[in-house]
XYZ file of C-alpha atoms in Angstrom:
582
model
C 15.470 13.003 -17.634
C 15.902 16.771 -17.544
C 14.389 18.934 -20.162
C 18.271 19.703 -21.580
C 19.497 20.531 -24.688
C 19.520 16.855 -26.217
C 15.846 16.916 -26.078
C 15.530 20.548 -27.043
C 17.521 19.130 -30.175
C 15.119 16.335 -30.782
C 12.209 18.386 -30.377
C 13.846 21.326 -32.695
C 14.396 18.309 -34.975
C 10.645 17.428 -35.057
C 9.508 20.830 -35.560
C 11.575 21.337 -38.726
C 10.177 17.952 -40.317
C 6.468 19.534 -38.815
C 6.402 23.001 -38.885
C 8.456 24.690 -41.430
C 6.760 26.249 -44.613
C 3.647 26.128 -41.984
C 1.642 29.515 -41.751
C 0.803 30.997 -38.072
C -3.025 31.247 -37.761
C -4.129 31.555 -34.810
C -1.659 32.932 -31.622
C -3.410 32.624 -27.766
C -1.962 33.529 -24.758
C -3.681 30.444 -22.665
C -1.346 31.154 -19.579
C 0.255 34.010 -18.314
C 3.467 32.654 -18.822
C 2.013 29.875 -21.690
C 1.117 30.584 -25.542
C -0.669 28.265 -27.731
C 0.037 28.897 -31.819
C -1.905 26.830 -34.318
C 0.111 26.532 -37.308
C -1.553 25.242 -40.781
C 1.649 22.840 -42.341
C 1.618 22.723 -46.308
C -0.168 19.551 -46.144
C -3.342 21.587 -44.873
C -2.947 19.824 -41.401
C -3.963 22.044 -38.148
C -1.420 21.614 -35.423
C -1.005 23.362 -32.158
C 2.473 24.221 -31.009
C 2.799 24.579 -26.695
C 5.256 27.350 -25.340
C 5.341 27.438 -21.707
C 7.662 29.204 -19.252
C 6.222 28.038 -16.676
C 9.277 28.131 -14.007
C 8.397 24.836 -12.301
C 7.160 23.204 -15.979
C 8.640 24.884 -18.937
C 8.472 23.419 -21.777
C 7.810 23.326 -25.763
C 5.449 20.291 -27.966
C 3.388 19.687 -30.419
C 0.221 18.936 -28.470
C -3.200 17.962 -29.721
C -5.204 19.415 -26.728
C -6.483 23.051 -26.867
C -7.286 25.141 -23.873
C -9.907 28.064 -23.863
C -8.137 31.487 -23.704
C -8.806 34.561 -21.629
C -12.029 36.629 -22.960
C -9.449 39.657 -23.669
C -5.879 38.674 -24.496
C -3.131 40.150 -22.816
C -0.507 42.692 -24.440
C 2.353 40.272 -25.456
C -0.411 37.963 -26.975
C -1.876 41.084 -29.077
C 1.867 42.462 -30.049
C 2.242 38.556 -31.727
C -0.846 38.637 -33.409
C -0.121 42.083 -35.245
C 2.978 40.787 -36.453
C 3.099 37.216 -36.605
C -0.207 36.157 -37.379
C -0.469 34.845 -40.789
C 3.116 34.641 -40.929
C 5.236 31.834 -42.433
C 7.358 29.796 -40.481
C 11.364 29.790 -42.219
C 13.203 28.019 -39.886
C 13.375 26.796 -36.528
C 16.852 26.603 -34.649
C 18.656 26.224 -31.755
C 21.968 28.064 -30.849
C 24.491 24.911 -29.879
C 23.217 22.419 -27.295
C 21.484 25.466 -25.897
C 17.809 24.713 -24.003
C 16.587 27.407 -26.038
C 14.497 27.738 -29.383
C 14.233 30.041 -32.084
C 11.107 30.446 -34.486
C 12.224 32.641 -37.805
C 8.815 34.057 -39.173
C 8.419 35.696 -41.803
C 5.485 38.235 -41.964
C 4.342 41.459 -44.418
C 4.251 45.146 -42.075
C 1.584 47.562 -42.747
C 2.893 48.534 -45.873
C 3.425 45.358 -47.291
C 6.669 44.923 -47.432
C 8.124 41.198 -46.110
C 10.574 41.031 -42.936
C 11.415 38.492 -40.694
C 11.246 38.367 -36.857
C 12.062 36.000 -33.944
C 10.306 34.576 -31.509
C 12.559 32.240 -28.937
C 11.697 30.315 -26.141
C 14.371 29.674 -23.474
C 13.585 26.410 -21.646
C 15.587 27.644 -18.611
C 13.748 26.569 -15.118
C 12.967 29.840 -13.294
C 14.748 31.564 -15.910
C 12.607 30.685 -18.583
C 11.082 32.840 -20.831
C 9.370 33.577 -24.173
C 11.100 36.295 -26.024
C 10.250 38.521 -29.226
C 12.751 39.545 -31.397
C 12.870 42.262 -34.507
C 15.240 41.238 -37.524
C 18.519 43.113 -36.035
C 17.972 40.881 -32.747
C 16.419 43.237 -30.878
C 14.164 42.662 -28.049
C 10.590 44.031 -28.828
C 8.835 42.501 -26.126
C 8.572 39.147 -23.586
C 6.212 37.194 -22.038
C 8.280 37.687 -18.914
C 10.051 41.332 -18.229
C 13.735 40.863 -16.300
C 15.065 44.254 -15.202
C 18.283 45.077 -13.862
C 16.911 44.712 -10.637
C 16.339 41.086 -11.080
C 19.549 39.976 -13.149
C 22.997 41.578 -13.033
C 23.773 39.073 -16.140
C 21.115 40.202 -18.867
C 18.426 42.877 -19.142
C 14.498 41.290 -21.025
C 12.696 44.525 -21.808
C 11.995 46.042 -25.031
C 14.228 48.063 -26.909
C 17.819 46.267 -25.524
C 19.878 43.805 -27.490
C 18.892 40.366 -27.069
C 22.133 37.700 -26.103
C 22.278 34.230 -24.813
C 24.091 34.543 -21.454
C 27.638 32.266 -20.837
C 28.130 32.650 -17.828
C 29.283 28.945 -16.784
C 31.068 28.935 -19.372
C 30.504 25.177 -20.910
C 31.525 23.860 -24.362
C 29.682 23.367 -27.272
C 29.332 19.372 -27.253
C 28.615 19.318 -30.820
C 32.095 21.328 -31.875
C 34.568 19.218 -29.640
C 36.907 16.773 -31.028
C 37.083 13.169 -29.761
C 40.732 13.731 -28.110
C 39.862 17.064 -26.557
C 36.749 15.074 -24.710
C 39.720 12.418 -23.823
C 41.883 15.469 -22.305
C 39.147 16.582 -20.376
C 38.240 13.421 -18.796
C 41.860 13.217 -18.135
C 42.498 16.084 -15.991
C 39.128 15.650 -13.748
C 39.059 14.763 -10.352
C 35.309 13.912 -10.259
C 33.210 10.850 -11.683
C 32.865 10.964 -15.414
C 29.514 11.871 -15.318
C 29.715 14.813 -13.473
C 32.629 15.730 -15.392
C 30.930 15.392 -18.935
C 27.336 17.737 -16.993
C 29.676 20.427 -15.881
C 32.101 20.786 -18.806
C 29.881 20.620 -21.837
C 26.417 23.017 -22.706
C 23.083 20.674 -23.223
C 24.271 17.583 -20.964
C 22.432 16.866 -18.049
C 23.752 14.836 -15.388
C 21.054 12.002 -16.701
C 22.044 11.943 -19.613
C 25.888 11.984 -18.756
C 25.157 9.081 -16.437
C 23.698 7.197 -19.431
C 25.987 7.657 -21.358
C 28.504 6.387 -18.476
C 26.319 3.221 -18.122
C 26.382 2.700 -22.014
C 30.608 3.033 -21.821
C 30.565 0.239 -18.980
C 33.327 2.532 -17.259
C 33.416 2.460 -13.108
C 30.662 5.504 -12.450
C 31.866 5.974 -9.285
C 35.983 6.480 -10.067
C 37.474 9.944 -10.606
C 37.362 10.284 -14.328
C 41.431 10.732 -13.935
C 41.028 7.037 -12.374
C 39.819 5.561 -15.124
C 42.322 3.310 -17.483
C 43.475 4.950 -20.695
C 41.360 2.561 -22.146
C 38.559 3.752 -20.722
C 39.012 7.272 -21.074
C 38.993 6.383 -24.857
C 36.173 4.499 -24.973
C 34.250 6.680 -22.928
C 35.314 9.698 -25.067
C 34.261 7.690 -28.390
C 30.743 6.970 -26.688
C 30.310 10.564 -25.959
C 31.378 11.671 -29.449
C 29.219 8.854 -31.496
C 25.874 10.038 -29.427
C 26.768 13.908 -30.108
C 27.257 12.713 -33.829
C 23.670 10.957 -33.678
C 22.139 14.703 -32.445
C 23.633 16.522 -34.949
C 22.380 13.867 -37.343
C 18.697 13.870 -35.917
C 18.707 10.415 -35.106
C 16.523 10.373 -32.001
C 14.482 7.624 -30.587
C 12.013 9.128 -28.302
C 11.373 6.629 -25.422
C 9.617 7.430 -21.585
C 10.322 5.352 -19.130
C 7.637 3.575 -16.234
C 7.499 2.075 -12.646
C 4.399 0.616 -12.785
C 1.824 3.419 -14.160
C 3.992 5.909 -12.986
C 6.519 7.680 -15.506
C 9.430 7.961 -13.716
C 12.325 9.087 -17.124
C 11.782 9.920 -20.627
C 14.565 10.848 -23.047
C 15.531 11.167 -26.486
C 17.505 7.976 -26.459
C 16.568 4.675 -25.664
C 17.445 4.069 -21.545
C 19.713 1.527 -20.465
C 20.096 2.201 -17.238
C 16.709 1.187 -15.364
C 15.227 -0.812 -12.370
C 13.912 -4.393 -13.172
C 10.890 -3.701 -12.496
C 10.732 -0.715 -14.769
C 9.650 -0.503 -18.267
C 10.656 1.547 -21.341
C 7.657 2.571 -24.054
C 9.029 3.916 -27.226
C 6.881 6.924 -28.558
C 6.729 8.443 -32.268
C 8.249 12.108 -31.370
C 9.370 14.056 -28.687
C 6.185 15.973 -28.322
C 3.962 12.260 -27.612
C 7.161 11.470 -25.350
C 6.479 15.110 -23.504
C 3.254 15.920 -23.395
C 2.609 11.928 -21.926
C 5.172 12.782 -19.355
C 3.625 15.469 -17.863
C 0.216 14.272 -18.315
C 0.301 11.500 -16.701
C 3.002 12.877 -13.949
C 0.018 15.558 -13.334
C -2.632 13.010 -13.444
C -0.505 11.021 -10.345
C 0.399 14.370 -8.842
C -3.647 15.355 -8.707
C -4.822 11.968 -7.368
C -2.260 12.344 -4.633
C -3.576 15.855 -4.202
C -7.010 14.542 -4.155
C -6.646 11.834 -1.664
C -4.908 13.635 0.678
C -7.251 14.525 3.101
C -8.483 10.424 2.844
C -4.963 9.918 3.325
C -4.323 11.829 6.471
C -8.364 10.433 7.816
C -6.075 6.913 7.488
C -2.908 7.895 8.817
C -4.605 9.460 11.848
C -7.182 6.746 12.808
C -3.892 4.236 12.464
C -1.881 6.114 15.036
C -4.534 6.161 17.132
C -5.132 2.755 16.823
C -1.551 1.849 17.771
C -1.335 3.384 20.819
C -4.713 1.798 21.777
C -3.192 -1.718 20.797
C 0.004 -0.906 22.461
C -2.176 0.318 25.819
C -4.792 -2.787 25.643
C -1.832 -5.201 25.090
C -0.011 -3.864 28.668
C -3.441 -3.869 30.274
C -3.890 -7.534 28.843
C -0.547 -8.678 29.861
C -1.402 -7.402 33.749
C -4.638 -9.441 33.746
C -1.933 -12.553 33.192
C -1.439 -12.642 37.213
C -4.489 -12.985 38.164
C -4.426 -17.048 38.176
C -2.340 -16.171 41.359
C -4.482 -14.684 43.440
C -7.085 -17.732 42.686
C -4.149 -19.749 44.308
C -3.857 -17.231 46.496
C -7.433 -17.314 47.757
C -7.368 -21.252 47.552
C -4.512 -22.176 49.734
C -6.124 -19.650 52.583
C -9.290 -21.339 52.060
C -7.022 -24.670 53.061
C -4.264 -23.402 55.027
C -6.141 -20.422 56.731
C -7.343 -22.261 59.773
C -3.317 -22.616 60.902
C -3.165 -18.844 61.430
C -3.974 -17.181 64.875
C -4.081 -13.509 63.823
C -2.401 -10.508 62.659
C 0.052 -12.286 60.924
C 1.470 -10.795 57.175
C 2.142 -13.412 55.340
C 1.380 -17.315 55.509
C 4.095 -19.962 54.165
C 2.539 -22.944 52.950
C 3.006 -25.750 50.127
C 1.351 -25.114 46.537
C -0.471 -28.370 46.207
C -0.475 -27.351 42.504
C 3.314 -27.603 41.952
C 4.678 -29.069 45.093
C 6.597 -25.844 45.818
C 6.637 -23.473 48.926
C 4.598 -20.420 48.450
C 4.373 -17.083 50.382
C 0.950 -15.630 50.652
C 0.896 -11.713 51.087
C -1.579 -10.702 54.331
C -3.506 -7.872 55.547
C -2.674 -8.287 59.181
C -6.139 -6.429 60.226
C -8.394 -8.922 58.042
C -9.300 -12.955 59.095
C -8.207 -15.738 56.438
C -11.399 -16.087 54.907
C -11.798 -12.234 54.203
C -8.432 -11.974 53.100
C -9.212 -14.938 50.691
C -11.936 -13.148 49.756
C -9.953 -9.931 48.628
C -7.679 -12.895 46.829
C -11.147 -14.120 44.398
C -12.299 -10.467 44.037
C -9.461 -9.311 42.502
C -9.320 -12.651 40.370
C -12.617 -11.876 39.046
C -12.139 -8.648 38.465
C -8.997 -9.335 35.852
C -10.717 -12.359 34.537
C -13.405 -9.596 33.582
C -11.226 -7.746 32.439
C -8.945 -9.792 30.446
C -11.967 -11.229 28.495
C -13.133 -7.647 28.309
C -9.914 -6.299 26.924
C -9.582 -9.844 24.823
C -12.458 -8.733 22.364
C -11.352 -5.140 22.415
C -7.732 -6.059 21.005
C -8.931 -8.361 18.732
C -11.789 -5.583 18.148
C -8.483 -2.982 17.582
C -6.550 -5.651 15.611
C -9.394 -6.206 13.269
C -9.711 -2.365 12.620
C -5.717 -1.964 12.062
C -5.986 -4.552 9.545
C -8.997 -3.054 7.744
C -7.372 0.528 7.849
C -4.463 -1.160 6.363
C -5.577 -2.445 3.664
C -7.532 0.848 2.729
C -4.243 2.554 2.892
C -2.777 0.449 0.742
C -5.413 1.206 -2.152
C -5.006 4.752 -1.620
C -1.434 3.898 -2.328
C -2.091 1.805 -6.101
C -5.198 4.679 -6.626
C -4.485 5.870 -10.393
C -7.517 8.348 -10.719
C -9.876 9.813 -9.578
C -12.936 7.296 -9.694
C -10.646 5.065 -7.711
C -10.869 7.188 -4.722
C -14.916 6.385 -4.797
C -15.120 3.352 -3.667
C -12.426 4.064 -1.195
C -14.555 7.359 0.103
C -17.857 4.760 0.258
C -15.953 2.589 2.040
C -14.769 4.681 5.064
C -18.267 6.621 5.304
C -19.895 2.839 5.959
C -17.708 1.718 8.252
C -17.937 5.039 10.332
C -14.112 6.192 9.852
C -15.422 9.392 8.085
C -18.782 11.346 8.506
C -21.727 11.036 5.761
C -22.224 14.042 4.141
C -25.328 14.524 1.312
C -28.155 12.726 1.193
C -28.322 9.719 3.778
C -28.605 6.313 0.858
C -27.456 8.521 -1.561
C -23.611 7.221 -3.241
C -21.951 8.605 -5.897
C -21.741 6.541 -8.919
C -19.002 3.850 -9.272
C -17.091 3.670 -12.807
C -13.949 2.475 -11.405
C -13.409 -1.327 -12.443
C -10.274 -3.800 -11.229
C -6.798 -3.613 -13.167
C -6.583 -6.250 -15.867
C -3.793 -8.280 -17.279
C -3.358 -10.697 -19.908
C -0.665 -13.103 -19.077
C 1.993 -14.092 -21.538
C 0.101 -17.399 -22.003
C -3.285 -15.499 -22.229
C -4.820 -15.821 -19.075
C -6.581 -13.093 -17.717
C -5.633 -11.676 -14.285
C -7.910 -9.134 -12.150
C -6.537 -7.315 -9.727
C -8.695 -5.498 -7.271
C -8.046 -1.587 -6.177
C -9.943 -1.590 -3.430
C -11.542 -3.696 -0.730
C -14.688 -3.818 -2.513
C -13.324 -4.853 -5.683
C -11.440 -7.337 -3.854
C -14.700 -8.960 -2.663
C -16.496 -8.730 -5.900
C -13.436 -10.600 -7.642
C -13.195 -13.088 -5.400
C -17.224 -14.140 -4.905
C -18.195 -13.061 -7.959
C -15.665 -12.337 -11.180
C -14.088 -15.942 -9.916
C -15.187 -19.798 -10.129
C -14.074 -22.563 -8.343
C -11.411 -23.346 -10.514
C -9.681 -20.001 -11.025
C -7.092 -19.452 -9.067
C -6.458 -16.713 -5.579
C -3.126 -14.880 -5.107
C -2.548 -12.423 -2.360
C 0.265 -10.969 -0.076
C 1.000 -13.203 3.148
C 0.636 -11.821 6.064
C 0.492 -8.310 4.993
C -2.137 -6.068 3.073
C -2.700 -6.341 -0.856
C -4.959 -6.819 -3.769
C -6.469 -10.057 -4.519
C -5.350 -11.601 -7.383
C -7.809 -13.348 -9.696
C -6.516 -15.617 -12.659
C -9.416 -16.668 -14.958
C -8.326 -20.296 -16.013
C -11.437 -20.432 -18.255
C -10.757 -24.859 -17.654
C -6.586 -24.773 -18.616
C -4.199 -25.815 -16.493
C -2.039 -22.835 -15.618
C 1.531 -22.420 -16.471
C 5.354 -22.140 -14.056
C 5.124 -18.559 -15.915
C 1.598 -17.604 -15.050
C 2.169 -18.569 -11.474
C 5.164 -16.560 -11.514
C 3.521 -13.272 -13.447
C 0.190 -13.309 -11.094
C 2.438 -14.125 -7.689
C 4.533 -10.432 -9.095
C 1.023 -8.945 -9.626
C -0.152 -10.222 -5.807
C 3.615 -8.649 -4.757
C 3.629 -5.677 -6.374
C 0.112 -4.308 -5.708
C 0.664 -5.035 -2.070
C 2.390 -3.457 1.214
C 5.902 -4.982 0.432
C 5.926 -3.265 -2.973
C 9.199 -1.912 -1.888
C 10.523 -4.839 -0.914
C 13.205 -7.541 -2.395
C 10.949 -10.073 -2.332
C 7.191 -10.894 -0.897
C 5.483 -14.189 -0.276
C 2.294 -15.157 -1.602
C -0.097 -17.556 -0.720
C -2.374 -18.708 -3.714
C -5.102 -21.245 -3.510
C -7.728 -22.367 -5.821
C -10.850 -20.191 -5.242
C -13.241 -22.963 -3.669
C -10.562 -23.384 -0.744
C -11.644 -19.559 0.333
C -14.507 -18.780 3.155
C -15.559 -15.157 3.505
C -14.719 -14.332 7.226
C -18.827 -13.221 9.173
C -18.763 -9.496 10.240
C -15.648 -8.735 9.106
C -15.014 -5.636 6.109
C -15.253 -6.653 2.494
C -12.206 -8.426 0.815
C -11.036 -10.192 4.028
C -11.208 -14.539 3.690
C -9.820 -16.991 5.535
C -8.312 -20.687 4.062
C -7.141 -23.481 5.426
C -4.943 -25.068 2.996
C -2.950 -22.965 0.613
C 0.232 -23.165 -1.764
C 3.124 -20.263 -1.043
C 5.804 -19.201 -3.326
C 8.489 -15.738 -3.106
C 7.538 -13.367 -5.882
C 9.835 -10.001 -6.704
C 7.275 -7.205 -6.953
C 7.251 -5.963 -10.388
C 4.826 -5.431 -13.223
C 5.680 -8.207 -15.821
C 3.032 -7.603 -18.157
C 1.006 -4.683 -19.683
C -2.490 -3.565 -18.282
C -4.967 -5.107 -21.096
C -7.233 -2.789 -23.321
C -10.548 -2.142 -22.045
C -13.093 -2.966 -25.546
């Protein structure tokens, strides 16, 4: 969900129980837009407190993960180490359901005497911004300087008064009374939803919609539409979660598709895919700093295989056209049985014609029917039979010519296929290795280095432990695909894998058991999901036993054929949890 003012309030919540009576001891400026405080709590614990506003990424945590600082540290950073290093943390707040955060420090001067200054954060999107305040709220620097130039609405530069602009202005959630949230709804013309984002501070539009969802009210009526009842209900679910932030009772939760992180809030989600899955973390900070991680970590890998990407997407087009050209060419070569017939009835018939003629009518002994025979008045029978069997040989050539190159083309199609599909499930970067290896040796992408020289392979298949304890493999890549099948697998374990389209193989070690309906079911969703009709309602999987499969001779790693096989239809989701590597 959005970084809004609910989970500013859980995090402001966390920093309290973490932070406060904590002493400042170390302040680095890691970004230019990013600090990094390390605050020592009064249980003697070291913890490092992220400020970032970063316009695409701000945000505030708890994280546990340094990062190395400039060699000289800029002005603002300096400005907070005179007067906040050492300093004890009061209080931290936040101003209503604002996104924005205040840290009270309190800190001796020169002479000795104690004061207390501000520094806020405003969580804002490109209006973020890291502010430092003096004791009579006045603005003695910022990480970020906004002149009048830039904003009509509020000066940042030292020396003017600091505010919180309102200029939407929205109502503090926190303050409003259930019947005045029932008034509201009453006298909107848009969804509910909408109506609770747009009328009240801190409320995204996720967070409105869950809240909607949790109400069972029609999301999609006018909020003026709605029953009475409704409106009532709907108010009283809006009031009882505002009463559970001002409370502090947050249950920090991200949400997945697949590996992916797709949500995170500070409320348990309701409102999710099938095929999604909610983690529960401990704060707000775990619940933010995985987010991002592991939304970076996806956003680098598809960074990093985008050139092996576009190599695939290329070679594919390519390959189309020359499928779509060889099958026209092929289909052309089907006529050439007739001018064999052609050159057979002359060979039989000729001797009736006197000469000159264009055409001879004659019966096809072949189907009983009359057939007219196209002439070339200025050639004999026999050489115009002859012309007949040339050009039959020369499409029979080239039919079985352009036979091997479609198959040739098909073949390639298939194998390009498949590699774009594990670009597609690639979750880091040691998964793009064997992928890289595997287009340099079949001649898609140049060698470069040393010639027998490859990079070292640490990337291993995913693995599952079914609900009844089997293990599951599932290959990333072509090659694992090969070395699961022939290798990882005995002739009792059992083979799933995407019909008729590209996917991982799907190993279940049966280690002698008989499997289960529900392990057939969870490694048939694995075989769906990891496959090219991931987005699709449903895919259907053949499985087999693993001495039924024959590895196909020439043909790229991972590719089998079978000749007797069980199917079933499997929704592609992720039913289990990826096992922990020991």
């Amino acid at each position: 969900m959005a970084f809004d003012g609910i989970t500013v309030a859980a995090l402001v919540r966390e920093f309290n129980d973490r932070l406060t009576g904590g002493h400042i001891s170390k302040i680095a400026q890691t970004e230019k837009d990013e600090l990094q405080l390390t605050v020592k709590t009064p249980d003697r614990k070291n913890l490092r407190l992220t400020l970032s506003a970063n316009a695409s990424l701000p945000l505030a945590a708890i994280t546990e993960d340094g990062k190395p600082s400039p060699l000289t540290a800029p002005n603002f950073c300096m400005l907070l180490r005179k007067h906040l290093g050492g300093g004890l943390i009061k209080s931290i707040t936040q101003p209503g359901l604002e996104r924005c955060i205040r840290f009270n420090v309190e800190h001796r001067d020169e002479m000795g005497d104690l004061g207390t200054k501000t520094l806020v954060i405003e969580l804002m999107g490109k209006y973020s911004n890291i502010i430092f305040l003096s004791d009579d709220n006045v603005i003695i620097d910022s990480i970020k300087h906004v002149p009048v130039s830039l904003s009509s609405v509020r000066e940042v530069l030292p020396g003017r008064p600091y505010f919180l602009p309102n200029t939407v202005g929205k109502t503090d959630p926190l303050k409003e009374a259930e019947e005045n949230i029932f008034h509201v709804l009453s006298a909107s013309n848009v969804p509910a939803a909408k109506t609770l984002s747009s009328t009240y501070t801190g409320i995204s539009q996720s967070i409105a919609s869950e809240i909607v969802h949790l109400s069972g009210v029609d999301a999609d009526l006018p909020a003026s539409g709605l029953s009475e009842a409704a409106r009532v209900h709907l108010a009283h679910s809006f009031r009882r979660v505002m009463e559970d932030v001002a409370a502090g009772a947050f249950a920090p939760c991200v949400l997945y598709q697949g590996e992916e992180p797709v949500e995170y809030s500070a409320f348990p989600i309701t409102r999710f895919p099938e095929d999604s899955r909610m983690v529960s973390m401990a704060s707000m900070s775990s619940v933010i700093v995985t987010y991002y991680r592991d939304r970076d970590v996806t956003s680098r890998i598809r960074q990093k295989s985008a050139d092996l990407r576009k190599i695939v997407t290329n070679l594919l087009e390519k390959d189309y056209k020359k499928l779509d050209l060889q099958e026209k060419q092929l289909a052309d070569t089907d006529k050439k049985d007739k001018y064999r017939i052609y050159g057979e009835l002359l060979n039989t018939y000729g001797y009736e014609l006197q000469g000159g003629e264009k055409s001879l009518t004659c019966t096809n002994y072949y189907t009983g029917e009359e057939i007219t025979i196209p002439l070339d008045p200025q050639k004999t029978a026999q050489e115009n039979a002859r012309k007949f069997f040339d050009r039959y040989g020369k499409l029979k050539r080239t039919q079985e010519a352009l036979s091997v190159q479609t198959a040739e083309t098909r073949q390639e199609i298939d194998h390009l296929e498949s590699i774009s599909t594990s670009l597609e499930i690639a979750l880091k970067e040691e998964d793009l290795t064997q992928i890289r290896q595997e287009l340099t040796e079949y001649g898609f992408i140049r060698h470069h280095g040393p010639h027998g020289r490859k990079e070292k392979v640490t990337s291993r298949p995913f693995h599952y432990i079914s609900s009844d304890g089997f293990d599951m493999y599932v290959g990333k890549n072509n090659y694992q695909n090969e070395e699961l099948t022939f290798k990882t697998a005995s002739g009792n374990d059992w083979w799933f894998h995407s019909k008729k389209v590209p996917g991982s193989h799907v190993i279940v070690k049966t280690g002698g058991r008989e499997m289960t309906d529900r392990a057939f079911e969870e490694a048939g969703a694995l075989a769906a999901y990891y496959s090219k009709g991931r987005n699709a309602d449903k895919v259907e999987i053949d499985y087999v036993q693993r001495r039924e499969l024959r590895k196909v001779a020439g043909a790229a790693p991972g590719f089998v054929i079978y000749h007797t096989n069980y199917s079933l239809m499997a929704v592609p989701k992720l039913l289990l949890r990826e096992a922990e590597e020991k």
